[in-house]
Amino acid sequence: PTYWYELAEDELRSTLEERQMGVARNVILFLGDGMGVSTVTAGRILAGQMLDKKGEEHKLSFDSFPYTGLSKTYNTDSQITDSAASATAFLCGIKTNQGLLGLSASAQRGMCNTTQNAHVDSILRWSSTAGKSTGIVTTTRITHATPAGAYAHSADRDWETDRAIPDSEKACEDIALQLITRNSDINVILGGGRGAFYPDGVPDPDPDPKFNTNKTSRTDGRNLIEEWKLDKRNKMASHRFVYDKQGLDEVNVAETDFLLGLFKQGHMSYEIDRNKTTEPSLSDMVEKAIGILSKNDKGFFLLVEGGRIDHGHHDNRASRSLHEVVELAEAVEMATKLTSKSDTLTVVTADHSHVFNIAGYASRGNPILAVSDIFGDVNLKATDKMPYTTILYGNGPGYNSTRQNLTYVDTEDKEYVYQSAVPMNSETHGGEDVAIYAKGPQSFLYTGVHEQSYIPIVMAYASCVGPFAEGKKPCAREFTKLIPTTECVSRWLF
């Protein structure tokens, strides 16, 4: 009993000592795409077992954040959201229709003429207007739904390159073009997706023989990477474009104000597959981004997406997905080392969940990716007399009308496709609430159950930008009052 009492008191003490008030000079939003609560739990166990622990007792970096809440992820026309509508919610502060980016629900998907007067700005834009530095880091294409929600206004999330826009809708600009021509003030842009930035006929600096450029290369003849460089030269701004880990490692943050890094033609590699000598990790990118952004005395806003958690789930490949969770937690730990909770509001959340579950009665420490031993007895099986894995999916490509006997199958292999209940080519999102983890100035405001659109409004309030900028609504600066210090409360209790 003493062990558990002391563990609880340690958690209580650390929460009491967290300063609740103050203004956030910096805001960092970590977004685990598809990282529902069950995914966090399984990722936590895997991370612990990778350290030779039983796993369940382990804590991911953000598990130690003092404040948590829940986010309701439905959107205006769907009970279960996609990543574009949810990005518009947690970045722009409004709920919208499925497939829309940076547009209100008055717009209709795929209809360019409905976007007029529907544009809504994001916390990144609010922060930039306030004079802060801004950055986007992702493991997906930089034009994919979550990162695009920070800077684009698009009637269809799939309009990542001009090639993807139907001829009837060409009046609208593609997402890659918007990033380069309408968001030239973003200081750090790191992720994948080079294919949408080069025109037909221009060779890629590091081509992937498996990548089909015919689906992404630009038809307008514009080389957006060269346009980005030219813009920075015209502004006499220090800048670097990089496309591999060596290039990123060589960037001198003290001498670089703008950094564009596109490390793959498509999405970046899963962490479990990544070539560690040629492709940077999410943590690598976060470290470089904060190094550049933190030079601004007014502070910064940084969006970091662990985007391939989602992709692993869609394929029912849980090993790939959960290793992405572990790396996201490492990136959060990196940011914690490089910032201070006294002036940096850090939020970790998800855009939606998945139909991913942790099932059965496996004994403590049973490998999370393995067959369930059911209270330690490997002979206790399902009614079909065959074993099953602790991890199961509600739907997806893992369905088989005749269930596979897993007795001699290595379910911990990264390629293993976990069994599902309903046959689908791609597993679906889940509609339940997702968690919000927060620390730093005003982080206590995230406790409770909130609409997803609440998330950026608190960030704006805490950092005094956007609707709470100077001359507008009162922000955290005006409401910070003298209260008994939490250190005093802690000393009195303990």
XYZ file of C-alpha atoms in Angstrom:
494
model
C 0.000 0.000 0.000
C 2.811 2.449 0.828
C 4.105 2.312 -2.757
C 0.766 3.368 -4.234
C 0.161 6.060 -1.598
C 3.568 7.610 -2.248
C 3.073 7.427 -6.017
C -0.236 9.295 -5.727
C 1.271 11.919 -3.409
C 4.126 12.508 -5.859
C 1.593 13.169 -8.608
C -0.416 15.465 -6.323
C 2.708 17.409 -5.346
C 3.831 17.931 -8.946
C 0.348 19.149 -9.934
C 0.152 21.595 -7.022
C 3.537 23.029 -7.894
C 2.501 23.793 -11.465
C 1.986 27.522 -11.964
C -1.437 28.127 -13.421
C -1.267 31.794 -14.300
C 0.863 34.019 -16.509
C 1.185 34.731 -20.214
C 2.441 32.245 -22.775
C 5.310 33.737 -24.729
C 5.491 30.533 -26.759
C 2.841 27.986 -27.754
C 3.603 24.483 -29.016
C 0.793 22.245 -30.248
C 1.639 18.554 -30.672
C -0.936 16.689 -32.710
C -0.956 12.910 -32.807
C -3.030 12.166 -35.895
C -5.447 9.409 -34.926
C -4.001 9.155 -31.416
C -7.071 8.132 -29.440
C -6.908 7.173 -25.775
C -6.520 3.457 -26.506
C -3.637 4.292 -28.851
C -1.937 6.319 -26.115
C -2.350 3.422 -23.677
C -0.917 0.871 -26.086
C 1.893 3.248 -27.075
C 2.752 3.787 -23.419
C 2.956 0.036 -22.780
C 5.097 -0.493 -25.886
C 7.455 2.327 -24.878
C 7.868 0.763 -21.432
C 8.443 -2.691 -22.839
C 11.072 -1.285 -25.209
C 12.883 -0.243 -22.000
C 12.575 -3.792 -20.572
C 9.787 -2.835 -18.187
C 6.471 -4.592 -17.840
C 5.114 -1.532 -19.628
C 1.841 -0.634 -17.971
C 3.563 1.442 -15.271
C 5.537 3.473 -17.798
C 4.770 7.121 -18.546
C 5.075 8.827 -21.904
C 6.503 12.336 -21.670
C 3.099 13.986 -21.906
C 1.531 11.597 -19.384
C 3.287 13.757 -16.785
C 1.579 16.968 -17.898
C -0.416 18.338 -14.942
C -3.682 19.105 -16.738
C -5.827 16.932 -18.959
C -9.205 17.228 -20.599
C -11.277 15.756 -23.387
C -11.991 17.062 -26.867
C -15.264 16.381 -28.741
C -14.250 15.725 -32.324
C -17.477 15.641 -34.377
C -17.830 18.260 -37.099
C -20.767 20.152 -38.597
C -21.877 17.470 -41.038
C -20.367 14.269 -39.668
C -20.506 12.357 -36.405
C -16.943 11.135 -37.011
C -14.525 13.702 -38.383
C -11.795 13.604 -40.979
C -8.428 15.282 -40.408
C -9.209 18.397 -42.456
C -12.361 19.444 -40.621
C -10.735 18.636 -37.285
C -7.611 20.654 -38.197
C -9.826 23.627 -38.943
C -11.366 23.174 -35.487
C -8.209 22.830 -33.383
C -6.272 25.445 -35.361
C -8.886 28.002 -36.458
C -11.412 27.708 -33.636
C -14.476 26.822 -35.735
C -16.116 23.545 -36.697
C -16.724 22.938 -40.377
C -17.699 20.345 -42.973
C -15.830 17.164 -43.832
C -12.886 17.735 -46.184
C -12.646 21.538 -45.803
C -9.517 23.412 -44.729
C -9.550 26.900 -43.230
C -13.128 27.489 -44.350
C -16.374 27.828 -42.445
C -19.315 25.477 -42.953
C -20.851 27.879 -45.476
C -18.429 26.369 -48.026
C -19.098 23.063 -49.759
C -16.485 20.435 -50.510
C -15.157 20.501 -54.054
C -16.932 23.750 -54.959
C -14.504 26.613 -55.385
C -17.217 29.267 -55.771
C -18.516 28.583 -52.242
C -15.262 29.672 -50.563
C -15.889 33.380 -50.953
C -16.293 35.017 -47.524
C -15.729 31.626 -45.849
C -12.024 32.024 -44.992
C -11.043 31.637 -41.330
C -7.547 32.187 -39.946
C -5.565 29.913 -37.652
C -3.632 30.326 -34.411
C -0.489 30.293 -36.579
C -1.722 33.317 -38.527
C -2.836 35.074 -35.325
C 0.623 34.506 -33.840
C 2.398 35.757 -36.948
C 0.279 38.921 -36.998
C 1.351 39.527 -33.392
C 5.006 39.487 -34.499
C 5.829 35.978 -33.296
C 7.844 33.458 -35.273
C 5.938 30.451 -36.581
C 6.713 26.916 -37.651
C 5.164 23.665 -38.889
C 6.738 20.232 -38.442
C 5.125 17.001 -39.655
C 5.943 13.446 -40.689
C 3.314 13.593 -43.452
C 3.335 15.652 -46.621
C 3.541 19.302 -45.605
C 0.406 19.829 -47.728
C -1.545 17.104 -45.918
C -4.669 17.903 -43.897
C -3.238 18.736 -40.463
C -0.336 21.003 -41.485
C -2.440 22.592 -44.241
C -5.039 23.573 -41.660
C -2.530 26.053 -40.276
C -2.110 28.050 -43.490
C -4.475 27.030 -46.307
C -8.045 27.793 -47.354
C -9.222 24.965 -49.573
C -12.588 23.570 -50.594
C -10.990 20.141 -50.786
C -8.183 18.711 -48.683
C -7.048 16.701 -51.710
C -6.145 19.795 -53.730
C -2.526 19.561 -52.583
C -1.113 20.324 -56.055
C -2.615 22.055 -59.107
C -2.746 18.673 -60.843
C -5.369 17.531 -58.302
C -7.828 20.383 -58.946
C -10.535 19.645 -61.554
C -10.571 21.970 -64.562
C -13.925 23.377 -63.463
C -12.435 24.508 -60.126
C -9.115 26.006 -61.278
C -10.099 29.414 -59.896
C -8.986 28.072 -56.517
C -5.282 27.823 -55.666
C -3.779 24.505 -54.637
C -2.441 24.005 -51.122
C 1.273 23.888 -52.039
C 0.962 27.150 -53.947
C -0.795 28.806 -51.012
C 1.986 27.734 -48.655
C 4.704 29.355 -50.736
C 2.984 32.459 -52.102
C 0.559 33.407 -49.319
C 2.478 32.304 -46.243
C 5.991 33.553 -46.871
C 6.305 34.647 -43.226
C 6.339 31.078 -41.830
C 9.870 30.659 -40.483
C 10.161 26.873 -40.333
C 8.505 24.336 -42.651
C 9.637 20.722 -42.165
C 8.063 17.500 -43.429
C 7.521 15.487 -46.578
C 5.757 16.191 -49.859
C 8.419 17.534 -52.259
C 6.451 16.072 -55.158
C 3.863 18.881 -55.086
C 6.487 21.626 -55.358
C 8.310 20.685 -58.587
C 6.882 21.048 -62.111
C 6.855 18.357 -64.771
C 10.305 17.682 -66.122
C 12.301 19.092 -63.202
C 14.312 16.330 -61.491
C 13.973 15.759 -57.767
C 17.233 16.127 -55.770
C 16.745 12.722 -54.114
C 14.217 10.724 -56.142
C 12.497 7.641 -54.807
C 12.235 5.073 -57.627
C 8.913 3.875 -56.170
C 7.338 7.352 -56.172
C 5.031 8.209 -59.080
C 5.608 11.891 -59.891
C 2.838 11.781 -62.498
C 0.323 12.009 -59.662
C 1.860 15.057 -57.967
C 4.172 17.095 -60.231
C 2.901 20.527 -61.118
C 1.284 21.253 -64.473
C 1.606 25.056 -64.179
C 5.379 25.016 -64.745
C 6.125 26.655 -61.407
C 9.050 25.514 -59.261
C 7.780 26.486 -55.832
C 11.011 25.681 -54.025
C 12.918 28.107 -56.248
C 10.160 30.690 -55.720
C 10.569 30.265 -51.950
C 14.317 30.848 -52.238
C 13.838 33.895 -54.459
C 11.383 35.448 -52.018
C 13.897 35.122 -49.177
C 16.738 36.536 -51.297
C 14.584 39.520 -52.257
C 13.873 40.124 -48.572
C 17.576 39.680 -47.757
C 16.563 37.031 -45.226
C 18.897 34.226 -44.169
C 17.436 30.939 -45.377
C 18.135 27.287 -46.164
C 16.384 24.603 -48.178
C 17.304 21.026 -47.217
C 16.096 17.598 -48.324
C 17.962 15.093 -46.129
C 19.208 14.593 -42.583
C 22.732 15.759 -43.390
C 21.392 19.029 -44.715
C 19.235 19.521 -41.623
C 22.121 18.701 -39.289
C 24.276 21.322 -41.026
C 21.765 24.141 -40.526
C 23.177 26.766 -38.167
C 20.145 28.029 -36.249
C 21.915 31.236 -35.224
C 22.435 32.145 -38.867
C 19.107 30.904 -40.276
C 15.804 32.751 -40.025
C 13.853 30.705 -42.592
C 14.131 26.962 -43.074
C 12.328 24.799 -45.639
C 12.978 21.084 -45.306
C 11.148 18.570 -47.482
C 12.626 15.152 -46.815
C 10.531 12.888 -49.058
C 8.553 13.222 -52.267
C 5.551 11.806 -50.410
C 5.018 11.138 -46.710
C 8.086 10.666 -44.560
C 8.968 7.110 -43.535
C 7.462 5.385 -40.539
C 9.835 5.683 -37.594
C 10.274 1.909 -37.507
C 11.368 1.984 -41.195
C 13.346 5.236 -41.182
C 16.912 5.293 -42.510
C 18.526 7.022 -39.561
C 21.467 8.329 -41.596
C 19.494 9.960 -44.401
C 16.105 10.925 -42.942
C 15.569 12.977 -39.766
C 13.279 11.898 -36.958
C 10.419 13.980 -35.627
C 12.615 14.828 -32.621
C 15.419 15.997 -34.926
C 13.061 18.345 -36.721
C 11.571 19.691 -33.498
C 15.014 20.434 -32.084
C 16.033 22.430 -35.158
C 12.697 24.241 -35.360
C 12.769 25.434 -31.750
C 16.387 26.532 -32.187
C 15.339 28.888 -34.972
C 12.002 30.047 -33.578
C 13.236 30.790 -30.066
C 15.417 33.646 -31.341
C 12.359 35.908 -31.539
C 11.971 37.998 -28.370
C 8.208 38.063 -28.918
C 7.999 34.275 -28.843
C 6.690 31.697 -31.295
C 3.949 29.281 -32.285
C 4.905 25.783 -33.433
C 2.643 23.017 -34.780
C 4.127 19.508 -34.596
C 2.291 16.556 -36.107
C 3.019 12.890 -35.605
C 1.010 12.143 -38.700
C 1.746 8.529 -39.463
C 0.064 7.180 -36.330
C -3.070 7.532 -38.428
C -1.670 5.749 -41.470
C -0.559 2.695 -39.510
C -4.050 2.331 -38.069
C -5.720 2.640 -41.464
C -3.673 -0.369 -42.575
C -4.360 -2.301 -39.328
C -0.574 -2.327 -38.815
C -0.507 -1.481 -35.133
C 3.246 -1.904 -34.707
C 3.946 0.909 -37.143
C 1.334 3.140 -35.538
C 2.491 2.597 -31.955
C 6.162 3.184 -32.740
C 5.021 6.550 -34.123
C 3.408 7.304 -30.733
C 6.693 6.518 -28.998
C 8.554 8.910 -31.299
C 5.953 11.650 -30.790
C 6.536 11.321 -27.037
C 10.284 11.655 -27.668
C 9.637 14.851 -29.622
C 7.565 16.222 -26.748
C 10.442 15.415 -24.399
C 12.826 17.250 -26.733
C 10.619 20.341 -26.680
C 10.418 20.166 -22.884
C 14.209 20.245 -22.644
C 14.437 23.267 -24.946
C 11.696 25.412 -23.395
C 10.451 26.499 -19.982
C 7.010 25.758 -18.568
C 7.007 29.256 -17.084
C 6.578 30.894 -20.502
C 5.645 28.066 -22.893
C 2.168 26.586 -23.181
C 2.549 23.034 -24.514
C -0.522 21.094 -25.611
C -0.656 17.487 -26.837
C -3.863 16.205 -28.393
C -5.335 14.274 -31.330
C -7.610 15.151 -34.212
C -9.672 11.970 -33.883
C -9.477 8.390 -32.685
C -9.539 5.049 -34.527
C -11.523 1.827 -34.102
C -8.511 0.382 -32.299
C -8.956 -1.562 -29.090
C -7.052 -3.332 -26.329
C -9.002 -6.496 -25.601
C -9.063 -9.507 -23.301
C -7.401 -10.225 -19.956
C -3.696 -10.440 -20.734
C -1.433 -10.812 -17.728
C 0.632 -7.872 -16.541
C 3.615 -7.304 -18.839
C 2.358 -9.476 -21.700
C 3.837 -7.960 -24.907
C 1.274 -5.463 -26.162
C 1.767 -6.508 -29.800
C 1.542 -10.236 -29.050
C -1.128 -12.876 -28.631
C -3.079 -12.427 -25.401
C -2.136 -14.986 -22.747
C -5.400 -14.453 -20.806
C -4.440 -14.234 -17.130
C -1.179 -15.979 -17.886
C -2.792 -19.105 -19.351
C -1.930 -19.530 -23.024
C -4.397 -22.423 -23.273
C -7.443 -20.248 -22.715
C -8.641 -19.283 -26.187
C -11.662 -17.834 -27.960
C -14.721 -19.998 -28.635
C -13.219 -20.987 -32.002
C -10.363 -22.603 -30.008
C -7.771 -20.228 -31.466
C -5.664 -17.478 -29.837
C -6.234 -13.785 -30.446
C -4.089 -10.676 -30.050
C -4.559 -8.098 -27.310
C -4.836 -5.502 -30.086
C -7.902 -5.741 -32.324
C -9.620 -3.436 -34.831
C -13.318 -2.857 -35.379
C -12.858 -2.772 -39.158
C -10.216 -2.691 -41.850
C -8.097 -4.885 -44.140
C -7.374 -7.364 -41.338
C -10.786 -9.000 -41.763
C -10.989 -12.593 -42.923
C -14.217 -14.586 -43.012
C -12.241 -17.570 -41.703
C -10.183 -16.350 -38.764
C -6.463 -17.055 -39.058
C -4.887 -19.343 -36.463
C -2.184 -17.207 -34.830
C -0.432 -20.017 -32.976
C 2.679 -19.812 -35.153
C 2.321 -16.230 -36.419
C 4.726 -13.464 -35.359
C 2.198 -10.761 -34.577
C 4.973 -8.458 -33.348
C 6.385 -8.164 -36.871
C 5.995 -4.613 -38.181
C 4.237 -5.908 -41.311
C 1.623 -7.915 -39.424
C -1.950 -6.836 -40.193
C -4.106 -7.194 -37.065
C -7.481 -8.868 -37.264
C -10.632 -6.785 -37.650
C -14.360 -7.454 -37.344
C -15.630 -5.741 -40.515
C -14.000 -5.985 -43.984
C -12.823 -2.616 -45.332
C -9.936 -1.615 -47.577
C -8.936 1.051 -45.066
C -9.766 1.082 -41.356
C -11.882 4.039 -40.249
C -11.574 6.828 -37.736
C -13.306 6.540 -34.371
C -15.807 9.060 -33.062
C -15.114 9.057 -29.322
C -13.534 11.975 -27.465
C -9.761 12.324 -27.511
C -7.498 13.537 -24.727
C -5.894 16.949 -24.268
C -2.666 17.125 -22.236
C -1.377 20.563 -21.237
C 1.308 22.323 -19.217
C 2.516 25.878 -18.875
C 0.697 29.224 -18.608
C -3.103 28.863 -18.501
C -2.870 25.101 -19.082
C -5.462 24.468 -16.355
C -8.077 25.854 -18.745
C -8.010 22.574 -20.662
C -9.479 20.536 -17.811
C -12.987 19.251 -18.494
C -14.791 18.251 -21.681
C -14.580 20.753 -24.527
C -15.485 21.242 -28.147
C -12.411 20.732 -30.321
C -12.736 24.327 -31.502
C -11.981 25.474 -27.931
C -8.338 24.392 -28.219
C -6.894 27.350 -30.210
C -9.034 29.889 -28.366
C -7.263 29.031 -25.094
C -3.918 29.309 -26.892
C -4.897 32.731 -28.197
C -6.061 33.825 -24.736
C -2.886 32.548 -23.074
C -0.559 34.199 -25.611
C -2.629 37.353 -26.226
C -3.004 36.952 -30.002
C -5.881 36.801 -32.486
C -9.203 37.623 -30.788
C -7.219 38.523 -27.647
C -4.574 40.710 -29.286
C -3.877 44.175 -27.934
C -6.920 46.390 -28.289
C -9.319 43.460 -28.536
C -10.719 41.173 -25.849
C -8.846 40.999 -22.507
C -6.301 38.182 -22.412
C -4.269 36.329 -19.788
C -2.118 39.401 -19.234
C -5.085 41.369 -17.879
C -6.506 38.515 -15.826
C -3.309 37.378 -14.115
C -3.770 38.281 -10.440
C -1.847 37.753 -7.249
C -2.978 34.500 -5.634
C -1.452 32.306 -2.932
C 1.411 30.436 -4.578
C 0.942 26.769 -5.270
C 4.357 26.208 -3.658
C 2.887 27.435 -0.360
C -0.073 25.068 -0.700
C 2.303 22.213 -1.461
C 4.468 22.931 1.591
C 1.372 23.135 3.814
C 0.096 19.744 2.581
C 3.390 17.881 2.564
